[in-house]
Amino acid sequence: ARLYLGLRTDSEYDQLRLQPDGGLAHLKERLGVYFPVLRPQIAGIDTLHAVQVIPSYYLMAERWVTDGAALLGDAAHCVNPARGQGMNLAIADARVLADVLEAALARGDLSAAALASYEQRRRPYVRYIQRDGDRARWLLYSPNRVLSWVRNHVFRNTPHARRATRLLLSVFAGLHRPPTPLEDLLMNVAFAMPALDRLVPD
């Protein structure tokens, strides 16, 4: 079984690491609260080496291409895991890079300039999904009761906002350009109020 535990801030994690056991007891206690049926298995965790730490931040390399080489996926951009889009971004990168490489190889030119269109095409998607991931993390982990109500309301209504869902998933897949600020606003309003879903561009 794979279990996930989110710590909201770097300082919270740093404080745990200062504990004599590096935070292992706290981790097991929290997992036991969230997954009581798995307490026997959780009790068997005897080292933090069995725990994978996934940072909840994003970054982007200054450049993704050079002569004869290109970066993709996490090597080019790290994304907050709140939306679970890291693998999707890597797959979409690979698809675009394959198209660019095919044309570059046909010309016999693998220079950074020949590969640059790959980076130019993908950066807007990554920037949007990174910001969207941070927004999702903020909403998912906020202790504010009003925001918690909004989050739960959105989760319940999302299946009824068909146009907004289709647009968001198409952007995640790299099949639709990232939404404009107005389109993004309409999409998120539709998730909260599905009756307005018809305003989202098709």
PDB file of C-alpha atoms in Angstrom:
ATOM      1  CA  ALA A   1       0.000   0.000   0.000  1.00  0.00           C
ATOM      2  CA  ARG A   2       1.132   3.560  -0.656  1.00  0.00           C
ATOM      3  CA  LEU A   3       0.068   6.216   1.839  1.00  0.00           C
ATOM      4  CA  TYR A   4       0.291   9.984   1.423  1.00  0.00           C
ATOM      5  CA  LEU A   5       0.620  12.543   4.214  1.00  0.00           C
ATOM      6  CA  GLY A   6       0.704  16.247   3.439  1.00  0.00           C
ATOM      7  CA  LEU A   7       2.553  18.800   5.566  1.00  0.00           C
ATOM      8  CA  ARG A   8       1.384  22.301   4.776  1.00  0.00           C
ATOM      9  CA  THR A   9       4.570  24.293   5.304  1.00  0.00           C
ATOM     10  CA  ASP A  10       8.309  23.812   5.067  1.00  0.00           C
ATOM     11  CA  SER A  11       8.694  25.071   8.646  1.00  0.00           C
ATOM     12  CA  GLU A  12       6.315  22.361   9.872  1.00  0.00           C
ATOM     13  CA  TYR A  13       8.436  19.717   8.182  1.00  0.00           C
ATOM     14  CA  ASP A  14      11.667  21.257   9.496  1.00  0.00           C
ATOM     15  CA  GLN A  15      10.337  21.133  13.061  1.00  0.00           C
ATOM     16  CA  LEU A  16       9.527  17.450  12.702  1.00  0.00           C
ATOM     17  CA  ARG A  17      12.990  16.688  11.372  1.00  0.00           C
ATOM     18  CA  LEU A  18      14.460  18.115  14.591  1.00  0.00           C
ATOM     19  CA  GLN A  19      12.708  15.443  16.674  1.00  0.00           C
ATOM     20  CA  PRO A  20      14.962  12.612  18.020  1.00  0.00           C
ATOM     21  CA  ASP A  21      13.416  10.136  15.564  1.00  0.00           C
ATOM     22  CA  GLY A  22      13.261  12.659  12.714  1.00  0.00           C
ATOM     23  CA  GLY A  23       9.466  12.855  12.940  1.00  0.00           C
ATOM     24  CA  LEU A  24       8.799   9.130  12.495  1.00  0.00           C
ATOM     25  CA  ALA A  25       6.519   8.877  15.562  1.00  0.00           C
ATOM     26  CA  HIS A  26       4.455  11.868  14.409  1.00  0.00           C
ATOM     27  CA  LEU A  27       4.180  10.430  10.914  1.00  0.00           C
ATOM     28  CA  LYS A  28       2.948   7.067  12.199  1.00  0.00           C
ATOM     29  CA  GLU A  29       0.484   8.722  14.564  1.00  0.00           C
ATOM     30  CA  ARG A  30      -0.991  10.850  11.750  1.00  0.00           C
ATOM     31  CA  LEU A  31      -1.210   7.915   9.363  1.00  0.00           C
ATOM     32  CA  GLY A  32      -2.962   5.889  12.053  1.00  0.00           C
ATOM     33  CA  VAL A  33      -5.576   8.630  12.417  1.00  0.00           C
ATOM     34  CA  TYR A  34      -6.195   8.864   8.674  1.00  0.00           C
ATOM     35  CA  PHE A  35      -6.004   5.123   7.957  1.00  0.00           C
ATOM     36  CA  PRO A  36      -7.099   3.267  11.127  1.00  0.00           C
ATOM     37  CA  VAL A  37      -7.647   0.027   9.231  1.00  0.00           C
ATOM     38  CA  LEU A  38      -3.928   0.000   8.338  1.00  0.00           C
ATOM     39  CA  ARG A  39      -2.560   0.587  11.855  1.00  0.00           C
ATOM     40  CA  PRO A  40      -0.834  -2.847  12.051  1.00  0.00           C
ATOM     41  CA  GLN A  41       1.058  -2.115   8.819  1.00  0.00           C
ATOM     42  CA  ILE A  42       1.825   1.446   9.914  1.00  0.00           C
ATOM     43  CA  ALA A  43       3.266   0.156  13.194  1.00  0.00           C
ATOM     44  CA  GLY A  44       5.761  -1.843  11.128  1.00  0.00           C
ATOM     45  CA  ILE A  45       7.364   1.302   9.646  1.00  0.00           C
ATOM     46  CA  ASP A  46      10.639   1.434  11.549  1.00  0.00           C
ATOM     47  CA  THR A  47      12.635   3.987   9.560  1.00  0.00           C
ATOM     48  CA  LEU A  48      12.090   7.144   7.556  1.00  0.00           C
ATOM     49  CA  HIS A  49      14.012   5.483   4.739  1.00  0.00           C
ATOM     50  CA  ALA A  50      10.702   3.749   3.962  1.00  0.00           C
ATOM     51  CA  VAL A  51       9.079   7.164   3.455  1.00  0.00           C
ATOM     52  CA  GLN A  52       9.305   9.167   0.260  1.00  0.00           C
ATOM     53  CA  VAL A  53       9.379  12.934   0.619  1.00  0.00           C
ATOM     54  CA  ILE A  54       7.783  14.846  -2.267  1.00  0.00           C
ATOM     55  CA  PRO A  55       8.359  18.617  -2.078  1.00  0.00           C
ATOM     56  CA  SER A  56       5.227  20.706  -2.555  1.00  0.00           C
ATOM     57  CA  TYR A  57       6.626  23.523  -4.635  1.00  0.00           C
ATOM     58  CA  TYR A  58       7.355  24.160  -8.261  1.00  0.00           C
ATOM     59  CA  LEU A  59      10.354  25.242 -10.263  1.00  0.00           C
ATOM     60  CA  MET A  60      11.310  25.597 -13.912  1.00  0.00           C
ATOM     61  CA  ALA A  61      14.707  25.303 -15.578  1.00  0.00           C
ATOM     62  CA  GLU A  62      16.017  28.484 -17.170  1.00  0.00           C
ATOM     63  CA  ARG A  63      16.333  26.700 -20.502  1.00  0.00           C
ATOM     64  CA  TRP A  64      15.221  23.291 -21.669  1.00  0.00           C
ATOM     65  CA  VAL A  65      17.247  22.874 -24.868  1.00  0.00           C
ATOM     66  CA  THR A  66      20.841  23.067 -25.986  1.00  0.00           C
ATOM     67  CA  ASP A  67      22.710  21.771 -29.015  1.00  0.00           C
ATOM     68  CA  GLY A  68      21.840  18.092 -29.364  1.00  0.00           C
ATOM     69  CA  ALA A  69      19.874  17.726 -26.115  1.00  0.00           C
ATOM     70  CA  ALA A  70      16.558  18.636 -24.469  1.00  0.00           C
ATOM     71  CA  LEU A  71      15.031  18.316 -21.007  1.00  0.00           C
ATOM     72  CA  LEU A  72      11.491  17.179 -20.359  1.00  0.00           C
ATOM     73  CA  GLY A  73       9.272  16.294 -17.399  1.00  0.00           C
ATOM     74  CA  ASP A  74      10.594  16.944 -13.894  1.00  0.00           C
ATOM     75  CA  ALA A  75      14.074  17.637 -15.273  1.00  0.00           C
ATOM     76  CA  ALA A  76      12.665  20.765 -16.938  1.00  0.00           C
ATOM     77  CA  HIS A  77       9.892  21.653 -14.502  1.00  0.00           C
ATOM     78  CA  CYS A  78       8.751  20.421 -11.114  1.00  0.00           C
ATOM     79  CA  VAL A  79       5.047  20.828 -10.339  1.00  0.00           C
ATOM     80  CA  ASN A  80       3.172  20.812  -7.047  1.00  0.00           C
ATOM     81  CA  PRO A  81       1.666  17.306  -6.645  1.00  0.00           C
ATOM     82  CA  ALA A  82      -1.743  18.610  -5.484  1.00  0.00           C
ATOM     83  CA  ARG A  83      -3.212  18.137  -8.993  1.00  0.00           C
ATOM     84  CA  GLY A  84      -1.170  15.026  -9.827  1.00  0.00           C
ATOM     85  CA  GLN A  85      -0.070  16.451 -13.192  1.00  0.00           C
ATOM     86  CA  GLY A  86       3.676  15.680 -13.174  1.00  0.00           C
ATOM     87  CA  MET A  87       3.391  12.567 -15.364  1.00  0.00           C
ATOM     88  CA  ASN A  88       0.859  14.185 -17.700  1.00  0.00           C
ATOM     89  CA  LEU A  89       3.221  17.107 -18.256  1.00  0.00           C
ATOM     90  CA  ALA A  90       6.094  14.747 -19.067  1.00  0.00           C
ATOM     91  CA  ILE A  91       3.967  12.801 -21.569  1.00  0.00           C
ATOM     92  CA  ALA A  92       2.773  15.995 -23.260  1.00  0.00           C
ATOM     93  CA  ASP A  93       6.404  17.245 -23.353  1.00  0.00           C
ATOM     94  CA  ALA A  94       7.476  14.013 -25.050  1.00  0.00           C
ATOM     95  CA  ARG A  95       4.737  14.287 -27.672  1.00  0.00           C
ATOM     96  CA  VAL A  96       5.681  17.854 -28.626  1.00  0.00           C
ATOM     97  CA  LEU A  97       9.410  17.120 -28.491  1.00  0.00           C
ATOM     98  CA  ALA A  98       8.910  14.126 -30.801  1.00  0.00           C
ATOM     99  CA  ASP A  99       7.276  16.385 -33.399  1.00  0.00           C
ATOM    100  CA  VAL A 100      10.064  18.952 -33.131  1.00  0.00           C
ATOM    101  CA  LEU A 101      12.774  16.269 -33.271  1.00  0.00           C
ATOM    102  CA  GLU A 102      11.251  14.664 -36.360  1.00  0.00           C
ATOM    103  CA  ALA A 103      11.451  17.953 -38.244  1.00  0.00           C
ATOM    104  CA  ALA A 104      14.934  18.744 -36.885  1.00  0.00           C
ATOM    105  CA  LEU A 105      16.294  15.318 -37.834  1.00  0.00           C
ATOM    106  CA  ALA A 106      14.836  15.644 -41.334  1.00  0.00           C
ATOM    107  CA  ARG A 107      16.824  18.877 -41.721  1.00  0.00           C
ATOM    108  CA  GLY A 108      19.914  17.394 -40.075  1.00  0.00           C
ATOM    109  CA  ASP A 109      19.923  20.213 -37.554  1.00  0.00           C
ATOM    110  CA  LEU A 110      19.821  19.447 -33.817  1.00  0.00           C
ATOM    111  CA  SER A 111      20.968  22.869 -32.672  1.00  0.00           C
ATOM    112  CA  ALA A 112      19.362  24.671 -29.733  1.00  0.00           C
ATOM    113  CA  ALA A 113      17.687  26.997 -32.228  1.00  0.00           C
ATOM    114  CA  ALA A 114      16.148  24.025 -34.068  1.00  0.00           C
ATOM    115  CA  LEU A 115      14.774  22.593 -30.808  1.00  0.00           C
ATOM    116  CA  ALA A 116      13.625  25.910 -29.339  1.00  0.00           C
ATOM    117  CA  SER A 117      10.041  25.617 -30.579  1.00  0.00           C
ATOM    118  CA  TYR A 118       9.535  22.635 -28.226  1.00  0.00           C
ATOM    119  CA  GLU A 119      10.289  24.820 -25.216  1.00  0.00           C
ATOM    120  CA  GLN A 120       8.284  27.744 -26.602  1.00  0.00           C
ATOM    121  CA  ARG A 121       5.210  25.559 -27.135  1.00  0.00           C
ATOM    122  CA  ARG A 122       5.313  23.848 -23.755  1.00  0.00           C
ATOM    123  CA  ARG A 123       6.244  26.645 -21.338  1.00  0.00           C
ATOM    124  CA  PRO A 124       2.775  28.306 -21.306  1.00  0.00           C
ATOM    125  CA  TYR A 125       1.128  24.989 -20.368  1.00  0.00           C
ATOM    126  CA  VAL A 126       3.623  24.343 -17.590  1.00  0.00           C
ATOM    127  CA  ARG A 127       3.257  27.856 -16.181  1.00  0.00           C
ATOM    128  CA  TYR A 128      -0.529  27.534 -16.093  1.00  0.00           C
ATOM    129  CA  ILE A 129      -0.526  24.056 -14.514  1.00  0.00           C
ATOM    130  CA  GLN A 130       2.066  25.079 -11.928  1.00  0.00           C
ATOM    131  CA  ARG A 131      -0.084  28.022 -10.852  1.00  0.00           C
ATOM    132  CA  ASP A 132      -3.201  25.850 -10.924  1.00  0.00           C
ATOM    133  CA  GLY A 133      -1.451  23.265  -8.728  1.00  0.00           C
ATOM    134  CA  ASP A 134      -0.544  25.911  -6.173  1.00  0.00           C
ATOM    135  CA  ARG A 135      -4.128  27.166  -6.186  1.00  0.00           C
ATOM    136  CA  ALA A 136      -5.399  23.615  -5.659  1.00  0.00           C
ATOM    137  CA  ARG A 137      -2.951  23.050  -2.798  1.00  0.00           C
ATOM    138  CA  TRP A 138      -4.061  26.274  -1.134  1.00  0.00           C
ATOM    139  CA  LEU A 139      -7.726  25.276  -1.410  1.00  0.00           C
ATOM    140  CA  LEU A 140      -7.228  21.639  -0.400  1.00  0.00           C
ATOM    141  CA  TYR A 141      -5.199  22.303   2.725  1.00  0.00           C
ATOM    142  CA  SER A 142      -6.680  25.556   3.980  1.00  0.00           C
ATOM    143  CA  PRO A 143      -8.048  25.295   7.552  1.00  0.00           C
ATOM    144  CA  ASN A 144     -10.419  28.200   6.854  1.00  0.00           C
ATOM    145  CA  ARG A 145     -14.026  27.015   7.246  1.00  0.00           C
ATOM    146  CA  VAL A 146     -15.369  29.187   4.441  1.00  0.00           C
ATOM    147  CA  LEU A 147     -12.732  27.904   2.022  1.00  0.00           C
ATOM    148  CA  SER A 148     -13.399  24.336   3.183  1.00  0.00           C
ATOM    149  CA  TRP A 149     -17.079  24.817   2.366  1.00  0.00           C
ATOM    150  CA  VAL A 150     -16.205  26.259  -1.067  1.00  0.00           C
ATOM    151  CA  ARG A 151     -13.826  23.347  -1.743  1.00  0.00           C
ATOM    152  CA  ASN A 152     -16.432  20.710  -0.816  1.00  0.00           C
ATOM    153  CA  HIS A 153     -19.102  22.537  -2.818  1.00  0.00           C
ATOM    154  CA  VAL A 154     -16.821  22.590  -5.870  1.00  0.00           C
ATOM    155  CA  PHE A 155     -16.000  18.882  -5.535  1.00  0.00           C
ATOM    156  CA  ARG A 156     -19.687  17.989  -5.384  1.00  0.00           C
ATOM    157  CA  ASN A 157     -20.591  20.155  -8.375  1.00  0.00           C
ATOM    158  CA  THR A 158     -17.629  19.478 -10.675  1.00  0.00           C
ATOM    159  CA  PRO A 159     -19.305  16.513 -12.485  1.00  0.00           C
ATOM    160  CA  HIS A 160     -22.137  18.866 -13.499  1.00  0.00           C
ATOM    161  CA  ALA A 161     -19.791  21.474 -15.035  1.00  0.00           C
ATOM    162  CA  ARG A 162     -19.128  19.516 -18.208  1.00  0.00           C
ATOM    163  CA  ARG A 163     -17.723  22.297 -20.388  1.00  0.00           C
ATOM    164  CA  ALA A 164     -15.399  23.535 -17.642  1.00  0.00           C
ATOM    165  CA  THR A 165     -14.198  19.997 -16.903  1.00  0.00           C
ATOM    166  CA  ARG A 166     -13.586  19.315 -20.601  1.00  0.00           C
ATOM    167  CA  LEU A 167     -11.613  22.550 -20.977  1.00  0.00           C
ATOM    168  CA  LEU A 168      -9.460  21.912 -17.898  1.00  0.00           C
ATOM    169  CA  LEU A 169      -8.676  18.318 -18.858  1.00  0.00           C
ATOM    170  CA  SER A 170      -7.890  19.351 -22.436  1.00  0.00           C
ATOM    171  CA  VAL A 171      -5.371  21.901 -21.127  1.00  0.00           C
ATOM    172  CA  PHE A 172      -3.847  19.304 -18.793  1.00  0.00           C
ATOM    173  CA  ALA A 173      -3.443  16.960 -21.771  1.00  0.00           C
ATOM    174  CA  GLY A 174      -1.858  19.683 -23.911  1.00  0.00           C
ATOM    175  CA  LEU A 175      -4.707  19.513 -26.430  1.00  0.00           C
ATOM    176  CA  HIS A 176      -6.073  23.014 -25.800  1.00  0.00           C
ATOM    177  CA  ARG A 177      -4.127  26.208 -25.258  1.00  0.00           C
ATOM    178  CA  PRO A 178      -4.011  27.456 -21.658  1.00  0.00           C
ATOM    179  CA  PRO A 179      -7.110  29.532 -20.855  1.00  0.00           C
ATOM    180  CA  THR A 180      -7.027  33.302 -20.823  1.00  0.00           C
ATOM    181  CA  PRO A 181      -7.568  34.945 -17.402  1.00  0.00           C
ATOM    182  CA  LEU A 182     -11.247  35.483 -18.286  1.00  0.00           C
ATOM    183  CA  GLU A 183     -11.694  31.875 -19.422  1.00  0.00           C
ATOM    184  CA  ASP A 184      -9.953  30.665 -16.284  1.00  0.00           C
ATOM    185  CA  LEU A 185     -12.297  32.753 -14.137  1.00  0.00           C
ATOM    186  CA  LEU A 186     -15.380  31.465 -15.977  1.00  0.00           C
ATOM    187  CA  MET A 187     -14.154  27.891 -15.649  1.00  0.00           C
ATOM    188  CA  ASN A 188     -13.657  28.161 -11.886  1.00  0.00           C
ATOM    189  CA  VAL A 189     -16.988  29.950 -11.408  1.00  0.00           C
ATOM    190  CA  ALA A 190     -18.660  27.111 -13.331  1.00  0.00           C
ATOM    191  CA  PHE A 191     -17.144  24.540 -10.972  1.00  0.00           C
ATOM    192  CA  ALA A 192     -18.800  26.373  -8.073  1.00  0.00           C
ATOM    193  CA  MET A 193     -22.031  27.177  -9.943  1.00  0.00           C
ATOM    194  CA  PRO A 194     -22.665  24.621 -12.732  1.00  0.00           C
ATOM    195  CA  ALA A 195     -25.627  26.653 -14.002  1.00  0.00           C
ATOM    196  CA  LEU A 196     -23.043  29.058 -15.443  1.00  0.00           C
ATOM    197  CA  ASP A 197     -21.137  26.282 -17.213  1.00  0.00           C
ATOM    198  CA  ARG A 198     -22.691  27.371 -20.514  1.00  0.00           C
ATOM    199  CA  LEU A 199     -20.534  30.536 -20.378  1.00  0.00           C
ATOM    200  CA  VAL A 200     -17.318  28.500 -20.610  1.00  0.00           C
ATOM    201  CA  PRO A 201     -15.889  28.447 -24.169  1.00  0.00           C
ATOM    202  CA  ASP A 202     -16.478  25.140 -25.909  1.00  0.00           C
TER     203      ASP A 202
END
